[in-house]
mmCIF file of C-alpha atoms in Angstrom:
data_model
loop_
_atom_site.group_PDB
_atom_site.id
_atom_site.type_symbol
_atom_site.label_atom_id
_atom_site.label_comp_id
_atom_site.label_asym_id
_atom_site.label_seq_id
_atom_site.Cartn_x
_atom_site.Cartn_y
_atom_site.Cartn_z
ATOM 1 C CA MET A 1 4.361 -13.163 -29.426
ATOM 2 C CA SER A 2 6.905 -10.475 -30.855
ATOM 3 C CA ASP A 3 10.151 -11.598 -33.088
ATOM 4 C CA LEU A 4 13.195 -11.824 -30.371
ATOM 5 C CA ALA A 5 15.691 -11.995 -33.699
ATOM 6 C CA SER A 6 18.346 -9.132 -32.959
ATOM 7 C CA THR A 7 17.722 -5.917 -34.579
ATOM 8 C CA ALA A 8 20.480 -4.200 -36.006
ATOM 9 C CA SER A 9 19.092 -0.503 -36.090
ATOM 10 C CA SER A 10 18.750 -0.031 -32.407
ATOM 11 C CA SER A 11 21.317 2.562 -31.350
ATOM 12 C CA THR A 12 22.234 0.919 -28.125
ATOM 13 C CA PRO A 13 22.885 -2.837 -27.204
ATOM 14 C CA LEU A 14 20.051 -5.552 -27.029
ATOM 15 C CA SER A 15 18.996 -6.964 -23.990
ATOM 16 C CA ASN A 16 17.591 -10.416 -23.136
ATOM 17 C CA PRO A 17 13.329 -9.807 -22.479
ATOM 18 C CA LEU A 18 14.327 -13.364 -20.535
ATOM 19 C CA THR A 19 16.702 -11.376 -18.384
ATOM 20 C CA PRO A 20 15.986 -8.531 -18.338
ATOM 21 C CA GLN A 21 18.329 -5.569 -15.678
ATOM 22 C CA LEU A 22 16.069 -4.643 -12.377
ATOM 23 C CA PRO A 23 17.296 -1.973 -9.701
ATOM 24 C CA GLU A 24 19.585 -2.974 -7.086
ATOM 25 C CA GLN A 25 19.445 0.088 -4.697
ATOM 26 C CA THR A 26 16.253 1.535 -3.027
ATOM 27 C CA GLU A 27 14.426 4.292 -4.949
ATOM 28 C CA GLU A 28 16.928 3.523 -8.495
ATOM 29 C CA ARG A 29 14.981 3.683 -11.394
ATOM 30 C CA LEU A 30 15.304 1.725 -14.755
ATOM 31 C CA GLN A 31 13.854 2.031 -18.407
ATOM 32 C CA TRP A 32 12.997 -0.664 -20.382
ATOM 33 C CA GLY A 33 11.859 0.087 -23.998
ATOM 34 C CA HIS A 34 11.545 -1.922 -27.376
ATOM 35 C CA LEU A 35 9.277 -4.464 -26.260
ATOM 36 C CA TYR A 36 6.956 -4.804 -29.016
ATOM 37 C CA GLY A 37 4.018 -7.541 -28.615
ATOM 38 C CA ILE A 38 3.548 -8.991 -25.643
ATOM 39 C CA SER A 39 7.095 -9.571 -24.915
ATOM 40 C CA ASP A 40 6.270 -6.426 -21.944
ATOM 41 C CA ALA A 41 4.624 -9.299 -20.119
ATOM 42 C CA LEU A 42 7.827 -12.336 -20.940
ATOM 43 C CA ALA A 43 10.131 -8.797 -19.648
ATOM 44 C CA ILE A 44 7.736 -8.614 -17.103
ATOM 45 C CA ALA A 45 7.462 -12.200 -15.819
ATOM 46 C CA SER A 46 11.151 -12.845 -16.038
ATOM 47 C CA ALA A 47 11.239 -9.935 -13.470
ATOM 48 C CA ALA A 48 9.351 -11.424 -11.401
ATOM 49 C CA ARG A 49 10.865 -14.803 -11.203
ATOM 50 C CA GLU A 50 14.159 -12.729 -10.486
ATOM 51 C CA TYR A 51 12.728 -10.577 -7.900
ATOM 52 C CA ASP A 52 12.620 -11.342 -4.169
ATOM 53 C CA GLY A 53 9.409 -9.875 -3.273
ATOM 54 C CA LEU A 54 6.450 -8.160 -4.500
ATOM 55 C CA VAL A 55 6.041 -6.523 -8.597
ATOM 56 C CA MET A 56 2.790 -3.891 -8.895
ATOM 57 C CA VAL A 57 2.577 -3.382 -12.364
ATOM 58 C CA LEU A 58 1.101 0.254 -13.487
ATOM 59 C CA LEU A 59 -1.319 0.238 -16.657
ATOM 60 C CA GLN A 60 -2.681 3.168 -18.290
ATOM 61 C CA ASP A 61 -6.461 1.496 -18.342
ATOM 62 C CA VAL A 62 -8.559 -1.543 -17.192
ATOM 63 C CA GLN A 63 -8.259 -2.570 -20.728
ATOM 64 C CA SER A 64 -4.633 -2.708 -20.587
ATOM 65 C CA ALA A 65 -4.748 -4.216 -16.911
ATOM 66 C CA SER A 66 -6.927 -7.535 -18.158
ATOM 67 C CA THR A 67 -4.342 -7.889 -20.964
ATOM 68 C CA LEU A 68 -1.552 -8.278 -19.206
ATOM 69 C CA ALA A 69 -3.011 -10.280 -16.303
ATOM 70 C CA THR A 70 -4.114 -12.727 -19.345
ATOM 71 C CA SER A 71 -0.492 -12.927 -20.761
ATOM 72 C CA LEU A 72 1.137 -13.084 -16.871
ATOM 73 C CA ARG A 73 -0.798 -16.284 -16.481
ATOM 74 C CA PHE A 74 0.200 -18.085 -19.007
ATOM 75 C CA PHE A 75 4.211 -17.438 -18.779
ATOM 76 C CA PHE A 76 3.584 -18.263 -15.392
ATOM 77 C CA SER A 77 1.665 -21.399 -16.257
ATOM 78 C CA GLY A 78 2.814 -23.835 -13.648
ATOM 79 C CA GLU A 79 4.476 -22.406 -11.615
ATOM 80 C CA ASP A 80 3.505 -20.878 -8.051
ATOM 81 C CA ILE A 81 3.654 -16.890 -8.471
ATOM 82 C CA PRO A 82 0.489 -15.599 -7.866
ATOM 83 C CA VAL A 83 -0.834 -12.686 -10.576
ATOM 84 C CA ILE A 84 -3.079 -10.493 -8.516
ATOM 85 C CA SER A 85 -5.788 -7.617 -9.850
ATOM 86 C CA PHE A 86 -6.759 -4.998 -7.837
ATOM 87 C CA PRO A 87 -10.080 -4.212 -9.950
ATOM 88 C CA ASP A 88 -11.482 -0.337 -10.653
ATOM 89 C CA TRP A 89 -14.877 0.386 -9.385
ATOM 90 C CA GLU A 90 -16.075 0.981 -13.071
ATOM 91 C CA THR A 91 -17.403 3.818 -12.131
ATOM 92 C CA LEU A 92 -17.703 7.190 -13.475
ATOM 93 C CA PRO A 93 -16.077 9.784 -10.567
ATOM 94 C CA TYR A 94 -18.855 11.076 -8.358
ATOM 95 C CA ASP A 95 -21.186 8.366 -9.580
ATOM 96 C CA ILE A 96 -24.136 8.130 -7.470
ATOM 97 C CA PHE A 97 -24.881 4.331 -8.842
ATOM 98 C CA PRO A 98 -22.116 1.838 -6.691
ATOM 99 C CA PRO A 99 -20.046 -0.634 -7.911
ATOM 100 C CA LEU A 100 -21.011 -4.376 -8.262
ATOM 101 C CA PRO A 101 -20.751 -6.346 -5.038
ATOM 102 C CA GLU A 102 -18.037 -8.397 -7.070
ATOM 103 C CA LEU A 103 -15.736 -6.127 -7.691
ATOM 104 C CA VAL A 104 -15.583 -4.998 -4.306
ATOM 105 C CA SER A 105 -14.893 -8.343 -3.110
ATOM 106 C CA GLU A 106 -11.781 -8.571 -5.097
ATOM 107 C CA ARG A 107 -10.756 -5.349 -4.000
ATOM 108 C CA LEU A 108 -11.222 -6.280 -0.112
ATOM 109 C CA LYS A 109 -9.901 -9.574 -0.654
ATOM 110 C CA THR A 110 -6.801 -8.530 -2.453
ATOM 111 C CA LEU A 111 -6.476 -5.482 0.133
ATOM 112 C CA TYR A 112 -6.159 -8.006 3.236
ATOM 113 C CA GLN A 113 -3.703 -10.125 1.248
ATOM 114 C CA LEU A 114 -1.512 -7.798 -0.032
ATOM 115 C CA PRO A 115 0.633 -7.461 3.478
ATOM 116 C CA ARG A 116 1.119 -10.821 3.580
ATOM 117 C CA VAL A 117 2.657 -11.300 -0.157
ATOM 118 C CA GLU A 118 6.081 -12.294 -0.015
ATOM 119 C CA LYS A 119 6.571 -13.045 -4.214
ATOM 120 C CA GLY A 120 4.100 -12.083 -7.016
ATOM 121 C CA VAL A 121 2.318 -9.469 -9.603
ATOM 122 C CA LEU A 122 -0.227 -6.894 -8.855
ATOM 123 C CA ILE A 123 -1.725 -5.436 -11.733
ATOM 124 C CA VAL A 124 -3.363 -1.876 -11.104
ATOM 125 C CA PRO A 125 -4.512 0.564 -13.012
ATOM 126 C CA ILE A 126 -3.638 3.941 -13.062
ATOM 127 C CA GLY A 127 -6.670 5.233 -11.919
ATOM 128 C CA THR A 128 -7.428 2.745 -9.521
ATOM 129 C CA LEU A 129 -4.254 3.345 -8.013
ATOM 130 C CA LEU A 130 -5.382 7.598 -7.325
ATOM 131 C CA GLN A 131 -8.401 6.219 -5.269
ATOM 132 C CA ARG A 132 -7.616 7.075 -1.879
ATOM 133 C CA LEU A 133 -8.534 3.900 0.628
ATOM 134 C CA PRO A 134 -9.923 2.701 3.857
ATOM 135 C CA PRO A 135 -6.690 2.513 6.485
ATOM 136 C CA ARG A 136 -5.513 -1.345 7.080
ATOM 137 C CA SER A 137 -7.149 -1.082 10.646
ATOM 138 C CA TYR A 138 -10.122 -1.495 9.239
ATOM 139 C CA VAL A 139 -9.730 -4.137 6.560
ATOM 140 C CA ASP A 140 -7.570 -6.208 9.261
ATOM 141 C CA GLY A 141 -9.920 -5.299 12.238
ATOM 142 C CA GLY A 142 -13.006 -6.077 10.387
ATOM 143 C CA SER A 143 -12.489 -9.341 9.716
ATOM 144 C CA PHE A 144 -12.680 -12.489 11.293
ATOM 145 C CA ILE A 145 -12.796 -16.425 11.266
ATOM 146 C CA TYR A 146 -15.121 -19.011 11.842
ATOM 147 C CA GLN A 147 -13.583 -22.598 12.344
ATOM 148 C CA VAL A 148 -15.294 -26.098 12.569
ATOM 149 C CA GLY A 149 -15.808 -26.451 16.538
ATOM 150 C CA ASP A 150 -16.091 -22.622 17.492
ATOM 151 C CA GLN A 151 -18.969 -21.181 19.335
ATOM 152 C CA ILE A 152 -21.006 -18.500 18.285
ATOM 153 C CA GLN A 153 -24.122 -16.917 19.561
ATOM 154 C CA LEU A 154 -26.598 -16.199 16.350
ATOM 155 C CA SER A 155 -27.603 -12.977 17.493
ATOM 156 C CA ASP A 156 -24.568 -11.713 17.688
ATOM 157 C CA THR A 157 -23.178 -12.975 14.946
ATOM 158 C CA ARG A 158 -26.312 -11.289 13.146
ATOM 159 C CA ARG A 159 -25.395 -7.998 14.566
ATOM 160 C CA GLN A 160 -21.323 -8.554 13.697
ATOM 161 C CA LEU A 161 -22.309 -9.112 10.237
ATOM 162 C CA GLU A 162 -24.782 -6.495 10.060
ATOM 163 C CA GLN A 163 -22.477 -3.977 11.405
ATOM 164 C CA SER A 164 -19.189 -5.187 8.798
ATOM 165 C CA GLY A 165 -21.688 -3.780 6.418
ATOM 166 C CA TYR A 166 -23.640 -7.410 5.314
ATOM 167 C CA GLN A 167 -27.109 -7.299 4.703
ATOM 168 C CA CYS A 168 -29.743 -9.556 6.079
ATOM 169 C CA VAL A 169 -32.157 -11.290 3.137
ATOM 170 C CA SER A 170 -34.532 -13.942 2.788
ATOM 171 C CA GLN A 171 -32.288 -16.222 0.208
ATOM 172 C CA VAL A 172 -28.063 -15.234 0.013
ATOM 173 C CA LEU A 173 -27.707 -14.877 -3.982
ATOM 174 C CA ALA A 174 -24.548 -11.827 -3.911
ATOM 175 C CA HIS A 175 -21.809 -10.974 -1.739
ATOM 176 C CA GLY A 176 -22.501 -9.563 0.920
ATOM 177 C CA GLU A 177 -25.724 -11.282 2.232
ATOM 178 C CA PHE A 178 -26.345 -13.216 4.916
ATOM 179 C CA THR A 179 -29.720 -15.171 6.090
ATOM 180 C CA VAL A 180 -31.003 -17.134 9.281
ATOM 181 C CA ARG A 181 -33.161 -19.856 9.274
ATOM 182 C CA GLY A 182 -33.434 -22.370 12.712
ATOM 183 C CA SER A 183 -29.981 -23.216 12.630
ATOM 184 C CA LEU A 184 -28.368 -22.604 9.413
ATOM 185 C CA LEU A 185 -26.507 -19.809 8.679
ATOM 186 C CA ASP A 186 -26.296 -18.673 5.002
ATOM 187 C CA LEU A 187 -23.606 -16.087 4.288
ATOM 188 C CA PHE A 188 -21.942 -15.294 1.198
ATOM 189 C CA PRO A 189 -18.618 -13.310 2.622
ATOM 190 C CA MET A 190 -16.838 -10.948 0.473
ATOM 191 C CA GLY A 191 -13.509 -12.988 -1.273
ATOM 192 C CA SER A 192 -15.260 -15.951 -1.510
ATOM 193 C CA GLN A 193 -16.244 -17.650 -4.789
ATOM 194 C CA HIS A 194 -18.949 -19.629 -2.930
ATOM 195 C CA PRO A 195 -21.337 -19.112 -0.505
ATOM 196 C CA LEU A 196 -21.284 -20.840 2.517
ATOM 197 C CA ARG A 197 -23.624 -22.951 4.773
ATOM 198 C CA ILE A 198 -22.913 -22.699 8.207
ATOM 199 C CA ASP A 199 -24.729 -25.773 10.396
ATOM 200 C CA LEU A 200 -24.759 -25.163 13.901
ATOM 201 C CA PHE A 201 -25.478 -27.802 16.948
ATOM 202 C CA ASP A 202 -26.763 -25.804 19.925
ATOM 203 C CA GLU A 203 -24.743 -22.376 19.723
ATOM 204 C CA GLU A 204 -21.142 -24.881 18.192
ATOM 205 C CA ILE A 205 -20.440 -24.723 14.447
ATOM 206 C CA GLU A 206 -21.214 -28.357 13.353
ATOM 207 C CA SER A 207 -20.135 -28.004 9.494
ATOM 208 C CA ILE A 208 -19.304 -25.094 7.183
ATOM 209 C CA ARG A 209 -20.446 -25.823 3.364
ATOM 210 C CA THR A 210 -20.188 -24.104 0.207
ATOM 211 C CA PHE A 211 -23.474 -23.916 -2.183
ATOM 212 C CA ASP A 212 -24.583 -23.155 -5.194
ATOM 213 C CA PRO A 213 -26.775 -20.190 -5.013
ATOM 214 C CA GLU A 214 -28.737 -21.187 -7.972
ATOM 215 C CA THR A 215 -30.067 -24.435 -6.820
ATOM 216 C CA GLN A 216 -29.187 -24.289 -2.964
ATOM 217 C CA ARG A 217 -27.773 -26.997 -2.960
ATOM 218 C CA SER A 218 -24.796 -27.824 -0.442
ATOM 219 C CA LEU A 219 -21.049 -28.819 -2.120
ATOM 220 C CA ASP A 220 -18.076 -29.050 -0.406
ATOM 221 C CA LYS A 221 -16.898 -29.025 3.044
ATOM 222 C CA ILE A 222 -14.380 -26.652 4.555
ATOM 223 C CA GLN A 223 -12.861 -25.914 8.202
ATOM 224 C CA GLN A 224 -12.891 -22.249 8.339
ATOM 225 C CA VAL A 225 -13.800 -19.475 6.402
ATOM 226 C CA GLU A 226 -12.565 -15.584 6.957
ATOM 227 C CA ILE A 227 -15.521 -13.086 6.793
ATOM 228 C CA LEU A 228 -14.214 -9.636 5.216
ATOM 229 C CA PRO A 229 -16.163 -6.662 5.402
ATOM 230 C CA ALA A 230 -18.901 -6.266 2.890
ATOM 231 C CA LYS A 231 -17.959 -2.482 1.937
ATOM 232 C CA GLU A 232 -15.089 -0.511 1.973
ATOM 233 C CA PHE A 233 -16.466 1.761 4.794
ATOM 234 C CA PRO A 234 -17.705 1.077 7.667
ATOM 235 C CA MET A 235 -22.138 1.173 8.731
ATOM 236 C CA HIS A 236 -21.856 0.270 12.414
ATOM 237 C CA GLN A 237 -22.862 3.325 14.878
ATOM 238 C CA GLU A 238 -19.494 4.378 15.818
ATOM 239 C CA ALA A 239 -18.831 5.316 11.775
ATOM 240 C CA ILE A 240 -22.120 6.790 11.332
ATOM 241 C CA THR A 241 -21.815 9.223 13.999
ATOM 242 C CA ARG A 242 -18.386 9.502 12.504
ATOM 243 C CA PHE A 243 -19.752 10.587 9.554
ATOM 244 C CA ARG A 244 -22.663 12.887 10.599
ATOM 245 C CA ARG A 245 -19.977 14.936 12.649
ATOM 246 C CA ALA A 246 -17.866 15.421 9.940
ATOM 247 C CA PHE A 247 -20.210 16.072 6.780
ATOM 248 C CA ARG A 248 -21.216 18.560 9.212
ATOM 249 C CA ASN A 249 -17.928 20.125 9.818
ATOM 250 C CA THR A 250 -17.322 20.013 6.157
ATOM 251 C CA PHE A 251 -20.174 21.022 4.064
ATOM 252 C CA GLU A 252 -22.093 24.538 5.185
ATOM 253 C CA GLY A 253 -25.846 24.074 5.275
ATOM 254 C CA ASP A 254 -28.522 22.239 7.068
ATOM 255 C CA PRO A 255 -27.584 18.775 6.572
ATOM 256 C CA GLY A 256 -30.720 17.802 6.525
ATOM 257 C CA ASN A 257 -31.451 18.687 3.423
ATOM 258 C CA SER A 258 -28.838 16.480 1.928
ATOM 259 C CA LEU A 259 -30.237 12.767 0.854
ATOM 260 C CA ILE A 260 -26.789 11.511 1.709
ATOM 261 C CA TYR A 261 -26.344 12.420 4.994
ATOM 262 C CA ARG A 262 -30.462 11.469 5.892
ATOM 263 C CA GLU A 263 -29.916 7.884 4.216
ATOM 264 C CA VAL A 264 -26.451 7.530 6.325
ATOM 265 C CA SER A 265 -28.184 8.849 10.021
ATOM 266 C CA ASP A 266 -30.653 5.726 9.176
ATOM 267 C CA GLY A 267 -28.408 3.174 8.629
ATOM 268 C CA ASN A 268 -28.518 2.703 4.982
ATOM 269 C CA ALA A 269 -25.545 3.312 1.767
ATOM 270 C CA PRO A 270 -26.938 4.581 -0.722
ATOM 271 C CA GLY A 271 -25.322 4.751 -4.282
ATOM 272 C CA GLY A 272 -22.012 6.924 -4.819
ATOM 273 C CA LEU A 273 -21.672 6.341 -1.113
ATOM 274 C CA GLU A 274 -17.991 5.414 -1.928
ATOM 275 C CA TYR A 275 -16.907 9.020 -2.821
ATOM 276 C CA TYR A 276 -17.513 10.506 0.780
ATOM 277 C CA LEU A 277 -15.061 7.111 1.945
ATOM 278 C CA PRO A 278 -13.030 10.344 3.909
ATOM 279 C CA LEU A 279 -16.045 10.966 6.121
ATOM 280 C CA PHE A 280 -16.252 7.575 7.838
ATOM 281 C CA PHE A 281 -12.289 7.511 8.626
ATOM 282 C CA ASP A 282 -10.410 9.876 10.893
ATOM 283 C CA GLN A 283 -7.713 9.378 8.076
ATOM 284 C CA THR A 284 -7.978 7.101 4.694
ATOM 285 C CA ALA A 285 -4.685 5.541 3.072
ATOM 286 C CA THR A 286 -3.627 4.612 -0.664
ATOM 287 C CA LEU A 287 -2.790 1.491 -1.983
ATOM 288 C CA PHE A 288 0.747 1.699 -1.119
ATOM 289 C CA ASP A 289 0.209 1.597 1.972
ATOM 290 C CA PHE A 290 -0.951 -1.791 1.684
ATOM 291 C CA LEU A 291 2.081 -2.906 0.011
ATOM 292 C CA PRO A 292 4.616 -5.212 2.009
ATOM 293 C CA ALA A 293 8.644 -3.747 2.350
ATOM 294 C CA ASP A 294 10.511 -2.929 -0.676
ATOM 295 C CA TYR A 295 8.158 -3.541 -3.579
ATOM 296 C CA LEU A 296 9.614 -2.998 -7.212
ATOM 297 C CA THR A 297 7.025 -0.860 -8.947
ATOM 298 C CA ILE A 298 7.003 -1.159 -13.052
ATOM 299 C CA HIS A 299 4.833 1.210 -14.762
ATOM 300 C CA HIS A 300 4.124 1.945 -18.453
ATOM 301 C CA SER A 301 5.782 5.454 -19.878
ATOM 302 C CA GLU A 302 1.994 6.701 -20.897
ATOM 303 C CA CYS A 303 0.561 6.450 -17.239
ATOM 304 C CA ARG A 304 1.510 9.724 -15.973
ATOM 305 C CA ASP A 305 -0.061 11.412 -18.748
ATOM 306 C CA GLN A 306 -3.134 8.932 -18.117
ATOM 307 C CA ALA A 307 -3.083 10.341 -14.506
ATOM 308 C CA GLU A 308 -2.937 13.669 -15.519
ATOM 309 C CA GLU A 309 -5.737 13.025 -17.823
ATOM 310 C CA PHE A 310 -7.829 10.688 -15.459
ATOM 311 C CA LEU A 311 -7.997 13.557 -12.741
ATOM 312 C CA GLU A 312 -8.769 16.773 -15.487
ATOM 313 C CA GLN A 313 -11.927 14.352 -15.901
ATOM 314 C CA VAL A 314 -12.428 13.774 -12.073
ATOM 315 C CA THR A 315 -12.355 17.960 -11.594
ATOM 316 C CA GLU A 316 -14.812 18.231 -14.726
ATOM 317 C CA ARG A 317 -17.543 16.412 -13.112
ATOM 318 C CA TYR A 318 -16.756 17.617 -9.682
ATOM 319 C CA GLU A 319 -17.649 20.915 -10.804
ATOM 320 C CA GLN A 320 -20.600 19.691 -13.600
ATOM 321 C CA ARG A 321 -22.109 18.209 -9.883
ATOM 322 C CA ARG A 322 -21.094 19.817 -6.750
ATOM 323 C CA HIS A 323 -24.007 22.634 -6.162
ATOM 324 C CA ASP A 324 -26.184 19.563 -5.735
ATOM 325 C CA SER A 325 -27.187 19.870 -2.432
ATOM 326 C CA GLU A 326 -28.486 16.709 -1.747
ATOM 327 C CA ARG A 327 -25.387 15.371 -2.795
ATOM 328 C CA PRO A 328 -22.705 17.984 -2.087
ATOM 329 C CA LEU A 329 -19.684 16.586 -3.218
ATOM 330 C CA LEU A 330 -16.088 16.430 -1.197
ATOM 331 C CA PRO A 331 -13.489 18.174 -3.501
ATOM 332 C CA PRO A 332 -11.166 15.396 -5.742
ATOM 333 C CA GLN A 333 -7.808 15.455 -3.244
ATOM 334 C CA ALA A 334 -10.035 14.467 -0.645
ATOM 335 C CA ILE A 335 -11.009 11.438 -2.284
ATOM 336 C CA PHE A 336 -7.539 10.850 -5.171
ATOM 337 C CA LEU A 337 -4.424 11.171 -5.007
ATOM 338 C CA THR A 338 -3.050 14.304 -6.640
ATOM 339 C CA SER A 339 -0.147 14.120 -9.934
ATOM 340 C CA ASP A 340 2.721 15.197 -7.075
ATOM 341 C CA GLU A 341 1.465 13.130 -4.778
ATOM 342 C CA LEU A 342 1.556 9.798 -6.877
ATOM 343 C CA ALA A 343 4.925 11.416 -8.603
ATOM 344 C CA ASN A 344 6.480 11.146 -5.058
ATOM 345 C CA ARG A 345 5.353 7.245 -4.509
ATOM 346 C CA LEU A 346 6.517 6.344 -7.040
ATOM 347 C CA LYS A 347 10.276 7.775 -6.339
ATOM 348 C CA SER A 348 10.096 6.375 -3.413
ATOM 349 C CA GLY A 349 11.180 2.414 -4.244
ATOM 350 C CA ARG A 350 12.521 0.509 -6.990
ATOM 351 C CA SER A 351 11.140 1.410 -10.141
ATOM 352 C CA ILE A 352 11.268 1.068 -13.687
ATOM 353 C CA GLN A 353 9.093 2.661 -16.459
ATOM 354 C CA PHE A 354 8.611 0.689 -19.927
ATOM 355 C CA GLN A 355 7.765 1.532 -23.444
ATOM 356 C CA HIS A 356 7.053 -0.564 -26.532
ATOM 357 C CA THR A 357 8.948 1.808 -29.019
ATOM 358 C CA GLU A 358 12.909 2.558 -28.816
ATOM 359 C CA ILE A 359 14.815 4.724 -26.003
ATOM 360 C CA GLU A 360 17.191 7.214 -27.510
ATOM 361 C CA SER A 361 18.478 8.516 -24.713
ATOM 362 C CA ARG A 362 17.508 8.056 -20.811
ATOM 363 C CA ALA A 363 15.313 10.063 -19.236
ATOM 364 C CA LYS A 364 15.999 12.756 -16.161
ATOM 365 C CA GLY A 365 16.075 11.090 -12.911
ATOM 366 C CA TYR A 366 16.612 7.382 -14.632
ATOM 367 C CA ARG A 367 20.194 5.630 -13.672
ATOM 368 C CA ALA A 368 19.981 3.798 -17.248
ATOM 369 C CA PHE A 369 17.798 2.624 -20.254
ATOM 370 C CA ASN A 370 17.991 -1.257 -22.162
ATOM 371 C CA ASN A 371 16.091 -1.743 -25.383
ATOM 372 C CA PHE A 372 15.620 -5.306 -26.061
ATOM 373 C CA GLN A 373 15.903 -8.244 -28.476
ATOM 374 C CA THR A 374 12.084 -7.926 -29.664
ATOM 375 C CA LYS A 375 10.404 -5.896 -33.140
ATOM 376 C CA PRO A 376 7.067 -5.697 -34.511
ATOM 377 C CA LEU A 377 5.376 -8.309 -36.284
ATOM 378 C CA PRO A 378 5.025 -7.485 -39.745
ATOM 379 C CA PRO A 379 1.185 -6.344 -41.301
ATOM 380 C CA LEU A 380 -0.957 -9.446 -41.149
ATOM 381 C CA GLY A 381 -4.055 -8.251 -42.282
ATOM 382 C CA PHE A 382 -7.080 -9.583 -45.108
ATOM 383 C CA GLN A 383 -6.050 -7.817 -48.541
ATOM 384 C CA ALA A 384 -9.313 -8.250 -50.086
ATOM 385 C CA ARG A 385 -8.612 -7.527 -53.354
ATOM 386 C CA ALA A 386 -5.164 -9.707 -53.470
ATOM 387 C CA ALA A 387 -5.179 -13.295 -55.450
ATOM 388 C CA GLN A 388 -5.120 -14.435 -52.110
ATOM 389 C CA PRO A 389 -6.557 -12.384 -49.294
ATOM 390 C CA ALA A 390 -4.966 -14.295 -46.489
ATOM 391 C CA ALA A 391 -0.980 -14.926 -48.117
ATOM 392 C CA ALA A 392 0.695 -13.122 -44.833
#
C-alpha cells in the first residue's frame, strides 16, 4: 500500500485519502491526483462511505476494474456497502462467438438491481460503458417471481421461459437452461449462483430448492426466486417479427442470403447476435439509463483516451467485416456510444477525475483539484547479483 506520509515536494496542499473532497453541486467536477499504489481504492472507498448514493467508477480496462473491485471489498470488509461489477462480454467487437452465459447472467442481474441501489459502488470498464443496452422496460418486464404456494401451469411456464430466451435441455448445467421432468421443473435462472428445482403438487409450487448441477442433489430450500430474461434481447414471436422488419429496412439486398436473418426467423440465436441488438427494440438504452438519480461518477484520467482507442478498434473491425453478405453489420454508432455522447453523459452529473501522478494545475471544466498525501513505494525488486538479493 502507498505510504501516507507527507510529501513536501508537492506544489499544492495535500489531502488525506480518508477524507477526500466531493462535488457539492450537480454537474460539479473535481480532480484527484497523487494517488499512488492502491490509495486510489482507499480514496474511492472513503468517498463511497461519505456520498449518499451510488458511486460509479470507470476504469481503463477489464483488468483494472477487477483489481479495484478486489481492493474495495478489502476496504469495505464488515461494512454493508455493496461492490457491484458490470462485466464486459469479453468478446471482440462484431465477434461471431456469443459471450459466456455466466457473464450475461451477471450483466442482467446488475441491470435489474441498479435502479434500486441506494448506496454502493458500481465498477465498469470504459469499453463496456460504451455499449448500447436493452431498455429498462425489457429487463423489468421480462422478469417474474415464483413463490412457494403459487399456482402455475407447466405448459404456460415452459412457453414463458422459452419466450424469455431460456433453452429446454435434458439436464440443467448452465445459466439460461431448464428442463421439465414430471412434476419437477429444473431451472438455472440468470443472476442466480445455483440452479433451482421447483417441485409441484398438481399446479401448486410445493417447494423450491437449489441443487448441485454436477451431482443433481438438492441443497437448500428457498421461498421465492426472481427469474430474469435469459438474454439481452427477446426471442418471442413479436420480437422476431420486429427484428425481421428492422433488418429489411436497414440492409439492402435479399435478407434470405443472411445467416443471421434466417436463424432468427427460425427462432434461433446465432453467435454474435448481440451486435444486432438495436434491431430487436424501437430504442436502445445505455448504462446511464439504469442508474439511480443523483449518482457520482469517478473516472480514471486515461478513460477518455481508452474510449477513443476502443472506438477506433471498433471502426477498424467494422470496415474489415462489413462486406460479408451472410453477416451484414450495423455501424459502430448504432451499437456503441460516440465520443461526444460519452463526454456529454459525463458532464451531466457530479464527477471526479483521478490519476496516480501529481496534478500541477486545474484542467478546463473542473472546479478544483486535490493532490493526496501519498507517495510511491521504493523499488522492491530482487537484485540477483547483490550479496543479499532480497535486501530491499
